[in-house]
Amino acid sequence: MPRVEMFESGLEQGQMMPVLMRHCETMKRQETRLRLATAVLLATFLATLLWLQFHQQTTKGAFSGAHSEAENFLKTEEPPIRHTVHLEPVNQSDACSEEQPINWNIIDDGNDSQNFKLENQTVLHVFTKGLYLINLRISYRVYNNQCESRSDPEVLTLEVNVSQKHRNYDREREVISGKESMLCRDYWLQSITLNRVIMLEADTSLRVKLNKKSCKFVRNRHLEVTYL
């Protein structure tokens, strides 16, 4: 090899050495940064796992405590006792009038009726002051040969009235009432259903009355009074 070529080759090798050195330093710096970034990510991931585990345990403990409190509350809070009395007619064919209230019997079906007393099968006494739900249903039916005219059916007026009487009142007061019309035609059916929540004083008497003209068409009667 001529001396000139050897000299140029030595120069090229000398110029490449610094480039290789800078490249190695750059690679080392990038490698160091990569390791630091990896370490930061791992630390963040571990910290997140620890926080989630702590938060889960805290939430579970709070939920368990709230659930236990709710169970204790449900165990200690008993539902209110509601006293109910059910009245059914003594006889479906009993006569009735505006002057004489219809007759009832107390039906013993396991309900507590200690707040009520039925007297003379016509008057229901309420002993405790409070709110009461009154439900009344009267059903009517026209039987064969009950109508006076077959060619021109009469329009009947059906009236129902529940009244209360108390020593503080100068007269009976209406609690709830209803009115319906019905054709006087064989096997015609009609009904009246009444319900109302009302405040009653202690020692109040309740009566149910029907208008006289509709009494013979009464098929069934049901009265329910519930102390709320």
Short mmCIF file of C-alpha atoms in Angstrom, two decimals:
data_model
loop_
_atom_site.label_atom_id
_atom_site.label_comp_id
_atom_site.label_asym_id
_atom_site.label_seq_id
_atom_site.Cartn_x
_atom_site.Cartn_y
_atom_site.Cartn_z
CA MET A 1 0.00 0.00 0.00
CA PRO A 2 1.40 3.40 -0.87
CA ARG A 3 2.14 5.70 1.98
CA VAL A 4 -0.46 8.23 0.82
CA GLU A 5 -3.29 5.68 1.09
CA MET A 6 -2.09 4.52 4.51
CA PHE A 7 -2.06 8.09 5.68
CA GLU A 8 -5.67 8.71 4.46
CA SER A 9 -6.90 5.49 6.07
CA GLY A 10 -5.41 6.54 9.38
CA LEU A 11 -7.12 9.90 9.12
CA GLU A 12 -10.54 8.26 8.51
CA GLN A 13 -10.11 5.93 11.47
CA GLY A 14 -9.16 8.87 13.65
CA GLN A 15 -12.29 10.80 12.58
CA MET A 16 -14.62 7.83 13.24
CA MET A 17 -13.45 7.24 16.78
CA PRO A 18 -15.04 10.42 18.18
CA VAL A 19 -18.30 9.60 16.31
CA LEU A 20 -18.39 6.14 17.83
CA MET A 21 -17.66 7.56 21.27
CA ARG A 22 -20.54 10.07 20.99
CA HIS A 23 -22.87 7.34 19.75
CA CYS A 24 -22.04 5.13 22.72
CA GLU A 25 -22.60 7.99 25.17
CA THR A 26 -25.96 8.79 23.53
CA MET A 27 -27.06 5.13 23.82
CA LYS A 28 -26.03 5.03 27.48
CA ARG A 29 -28.05 8.19 28.23
CA GLN A 30 -31.13 6.80 26.44
CA GLU A 31 -30.76 3.51 28.28
CA THR A 32 -30.53 5.37 31.62
CA ARG A 33 -33.66 7.40 30.81
CA LEU A 34 -35.53 4.27 29.80
CA ARG A 35 -34.65 2.59 33.07
CA LEU A 36 -35.80 5.66 35.02
CA ALA A 37 -39.10 5.83 33.11
CA THR A 38 -39.66 2.11 33.70
CA ALA A 39 -38.96 2.53 37.41
CA VAL A 40 -41.43 5.47 37.63
CA LEU A 41 -44.14 3.48 35.86
CA LEU A 42 -43.65 0.50 38.15
CA ALA A 43 -43.77 2.71 41.22
CA THR A 44 -46.96 4.41 39.98
CA PHE A 45 -48.59 1.06 39.22
CA LEU A 46 -47.75 -0.33 42.67
CA ALA A 47 -49.02 2.84 44.35
CA THR A 48 -52.30 2.59 42.39
CA LEU A 49 -52.76 -1.04 43.40
CA LEU A 50 -52.18 -0.18 47.06
CA TRP A 51 -54.65 2.73 46.90
CA LEU A 52 -57.33 0.60 45.22
CA GLN A 53 -56.91 -2.14 47.82
CA PHE A 54 -57.15 0.37 50.67
CA HIS A 55 -60.17 2.09 49.10
CA GLN A 56 -61.93 -1.24 48.57
CA GLN A 57 -61.40 -2.29 52.17
CA THR A 58 -62.59 1.10 53.43
CA THR A 59 -65.71 1.04 51.23
CA LYS A 60 -66.45 -2.56 52.21
CA GLY A 61 -66.15 -1.67 55.87
CA ALA A 62 -68.41 1.34 55.50
CA PHE A 63 -70.99 -0.68 53.52
CA SER A 64 -70.91 -3.47 56.08
CA GLY A 65 -71.42 -0.94 58.85
CA ALA A 66 -74.31 0.72 57.05
CA HIS A 67 -75.85 -2.67 56.25
CA SER A 68 -75.60 -3.71 59.90
CA GLU A 69 -77.19 -0.44 61.00
CA ALA A 70 -80.01 -0.91 58.50
CA GLU A 71 -80.62 -4.47 59.74
CA ASN A 72 -80.67 -3.28 63.34
CA PHE A 73 -83.10 -0.50 62.40
CA LEU A 74 -85.42 -2.91 60.63
CA LYS A 75 -85.30 -5.26 63.61
CA THR A 76 -86.09 -2.51 66.13
CA GLU A 77 -88.72 -0.69 64.03
CA GLU A 78 -91.85 -2.82 64.16
CA PRO A 79 -94.72 -2.13 61.74
CA PRO A 80 -97.67 -0.27 63.28
CA ILE A 81 -100.57 -2.37 64.53
CA ARG A 82 -103.75 -1.70 62.58
CA HIS A 83 -107.05 -2.67 64.13
CA THR A 84 -109.72 -3.68 61.64
CA VAL A 85 -113.33 -4.72 62.03
CA HIS A 86 -115.35 -6.48 59.30
CA LEU A 87 -119.14 -6.32 59.25
CA GLU A 88 -121.44 -8.53 57.19
CA PRO A 89 -125.25 -8.50 57.09
CA VAL A 90 -127.22 -10.63 59.54
CA ASN A 91 -129.55 -11.77 56.78
CA GLN A 92 -129.50 -10.85 53.12
CA SER A 93 -133.26 -10.36 53.12
CA ASP A 94 -133.43 -8.15 56.22
CA ALA A 95 -135.69 -5.13 55.75
CA CYS A 96 -134.18 -1.67 56.15
CA SER A 97 -135.33 1.91 56.10
CA GLU A 98 -134.09 5.42 56.66
CA GLU A 99 -135.36 5.24 60.23
CA GLN A 100 -133.98 1.79 60.96
CA PRO A 101 -130.29 1.24 60.01
CA ILE A 102 -129.36 -2.10 58.49
CA ASN A 103 -128.23 -4.92 60.76
CA TRP A 104 -124.67 -6.24 60.91
CA ASN A 105 -122.59 -9.02 62.39
CA ILE A 106 -118.89 -8.78 63.24
CA ILE A 107 -116.94 -11.35 61.24
CA ASP A 108 -114.20 -13.01 63.29
CA ASP A 109 -111.38 -13.59 60.79
CA GLY A 110 -108.39 -13.15 63.11
CA ASN A 111 -108.23 -9.35 62.94
CA ASP A 112 -107.90 -7.39 66.13
CA SER A 113 -111.14 -5.48 66.74
CA GLN A 114 -110.52 -4.33 70.30
CA ASN A 115 -111.14 -0.70 69.30
CA PHE A 116 -114.69 -1.43 68.17
CA LYS A 117 -117.99 -2.68 69.56
CA LEU A 118 -121.21 -3.48 67.73
CA GLU A 119 -124.42 -2.69 69.62
CA ASN A 120 -127.95 -3.77 68.68
CA GLN A 121 -126.45 -5.06 65.42
CA THR A 122 -126.88 -1.56 63.97
CA VAL A 123 -124.39 0.80 65.67
CA LEU A 124 -120.59 0.45 65.53
CA HIS A 125 -118.84 2.19 68.43
CA VAL A 126 -115.29 3.47 67.96
CA PHE A 127 -113.39 3.87 71.25
CA THR A 128 -110.11 5.43 70.16
CA LYS A 129 -109.56 8.85 68.59
CA GLY A 130 -107.59 8.76 65.34
CA LEU A 131 -107.65 8.32 61.59
CA TYR A 132 -109.93 5.61 60.23
CA LEU A 133 -110.31 4.12 56.76
CA ILE A 134 -113.94 3.32 55.98
CA ASN A 135 -114.77 0.92 53.13
CA LEU A 136 -118.37 0.14 52.25
CA ARG A 137 -119.78 -1.88 49.37
CA ILE A 138 -123.46 -2.40 48.65
CA SER A 139 -124.56 -4.58 45.73
CA TYR A 140 -128.08 -4.60 44.27
CA ARG A 141 -129.99 -7.02 42.07
CA VAL A 142 -133.48 -6.93 40.64
CA TYR A 143 -135.09 -10.33 41.08
CA ASN A 144 -137.99 -11.71 39.09
CA ASN A 145 -141.34 -9.95 39.54
CA GLN A 146 -139.94 -7.18 41.75
CA CYS A 147 -140.73 -4.41 39.28
CA GLU A 148 -144.20 -2.89 39.03
CA SER A 149 -144.04 -2.33 35.27
CA ARG A 150 -142.35 -4.55 32.68
CA SER A 151 -143.11 -2.54 29.53
CA ASP A 152 -141.77 0.76 30.83
CA PRO A 153 -138.96 0.07 33.37
CA GLU A 154 -138.74 2.46 36.29
CA VAL A 155 -135.43 4.21 37.01
CA LEU A 156 -134.55 3.48 40.62
CA THR A 157 -132.44 5.77 42.81
CA LEU A 158 -129.99 3.97 45.11
CA GLU A 159 -128.68 5.96 48.07
CA VAL A 160 -126.15 4.97 50.76
CA ASN A 161 -125.12 7.04 53.75
CA VAL A 162 -122.60 6.48 56.58
CA SER A 163 -123.11 8.88 59.48
CA GLN A 164 -121.36 9.49 62.79
CA LYS A 165 -122.80 10.50 66.15
CA HIS A 166 -120.85 11.99 69.06
CA ARG A 167 -121.75 13.73 72.29
CA ASN A 168 -119.99 16.89 71.11
CA TYR A 169 -122.22 17.11 68.02
CA ASP A 170 -125.75 18.46 68.20
CA ARG A 171 -126.85 16.02 65.47
CA GLU A 172 -125.60 13.15 63.35
CA ARG A 173 -122.98 14.10 60.79
CA GLU A 174 -122.49 12.56 57.39
CA VAL A 175 -119.17 10.73 56.96
CA ILE A 176 -119.57 9.52 53.39
CA SER A 177 -122.46 9.01 50.97
CA GLY A 178 -123.14 7.76 47.46
CA LYS A 179 -125.93 7.67 44.89
CA GLU A 180 -126.50 5.58 41.75
CA SER A 181 -129.39 4.90 39.37
CA MET A 182 -130.62 1.48 38.24
CA LEU A 183 -133.31 0.28 35.81
CA CYS A 184 -135.98 -1.83 37.44
CA ARG A 185 -135.63 -4.73 35.06
CA ASP A 186 -135.35 -8.42 35.92
CA TYR A 187 -131.83 -9.52 36.91
CA TRP A 188 -130.39 -6.03 36.58
CA LEU A 189 -127.23 -5.53 38.69
CA GLN A 190 -125.71 -2.44 40.27
CA SER A 191 -123.30 -1.64 43.10
CA ILE A 192 -122.05 1.30 45.17
CA THR A 193 -118.54 1.34 46.62
CA LEU A 194 -117.47 4.04 49.07
CA ASN A 195 -114.17 4.64 50.83
CA ARG A 196 -112.75 7.53 52.82
CA VAL A 197 -110.13 8.32 55.48
CA ILE A 198 -111.56 10.45 58.28
CA MET A 199 -110.61 11.62 61.76
CA LEU A 200 -113.02 10.23 64.38
CA GLU A 201 -113.31 11.27 68.00
CA ALA A 202 -113.23 8.71 70.80
CA ASP A 203 -116.61 7.13 71.56
CA THR A 204 -118.06 7.84 68.13
CA SER A 205 -120.97 5.81 66.77
CA LEU A 206 -121.21 4.86 63.08
CA ARG A 207 -124.42 3.91 61.24
CA VAL A 208 -125.09 2.81 57.67
CA LYS A 209 -128.44 3.71 56.11
CA LEU A 210 -130.06 3.06 52.73
CA ASN A 211 -133.01 4.84 51.16
CA LYS A 212 -136.23 2.93 51.79
CA LYS A 213 -137.18 2.31 48.15
CA SER A 214 -133.91 0.50 47.35
CA CYS A 215 -133.82 -1.84 50.37
CA LYS A 216 -135.63 -4.76 48.73
CA PHE A 217 -133.05 -4.84 45.92
CA VAL A 218 -130.01 -5.15 48.20
CA ARG A 219 -128.13 -8.35 47.42
CA ASN A 220 -125.05 -8.03 49.62
CA ARG A 221 -123.40 -5.61 52.02
CA HIS A 222 -119.87 -5.33 53.43
CA LEU A 223 -118.42 -2.75 55.80
CA GLU A 224 -114.78 -2.55 56.89
CA VAL A 225 -113.36 0.03 59.32
CA THR A 226 -109.60 0.20 59.93
CA TYR A 227 -107.83 2.22 62.62
CA LEU A 228 -104.73 3.70 60.98
#
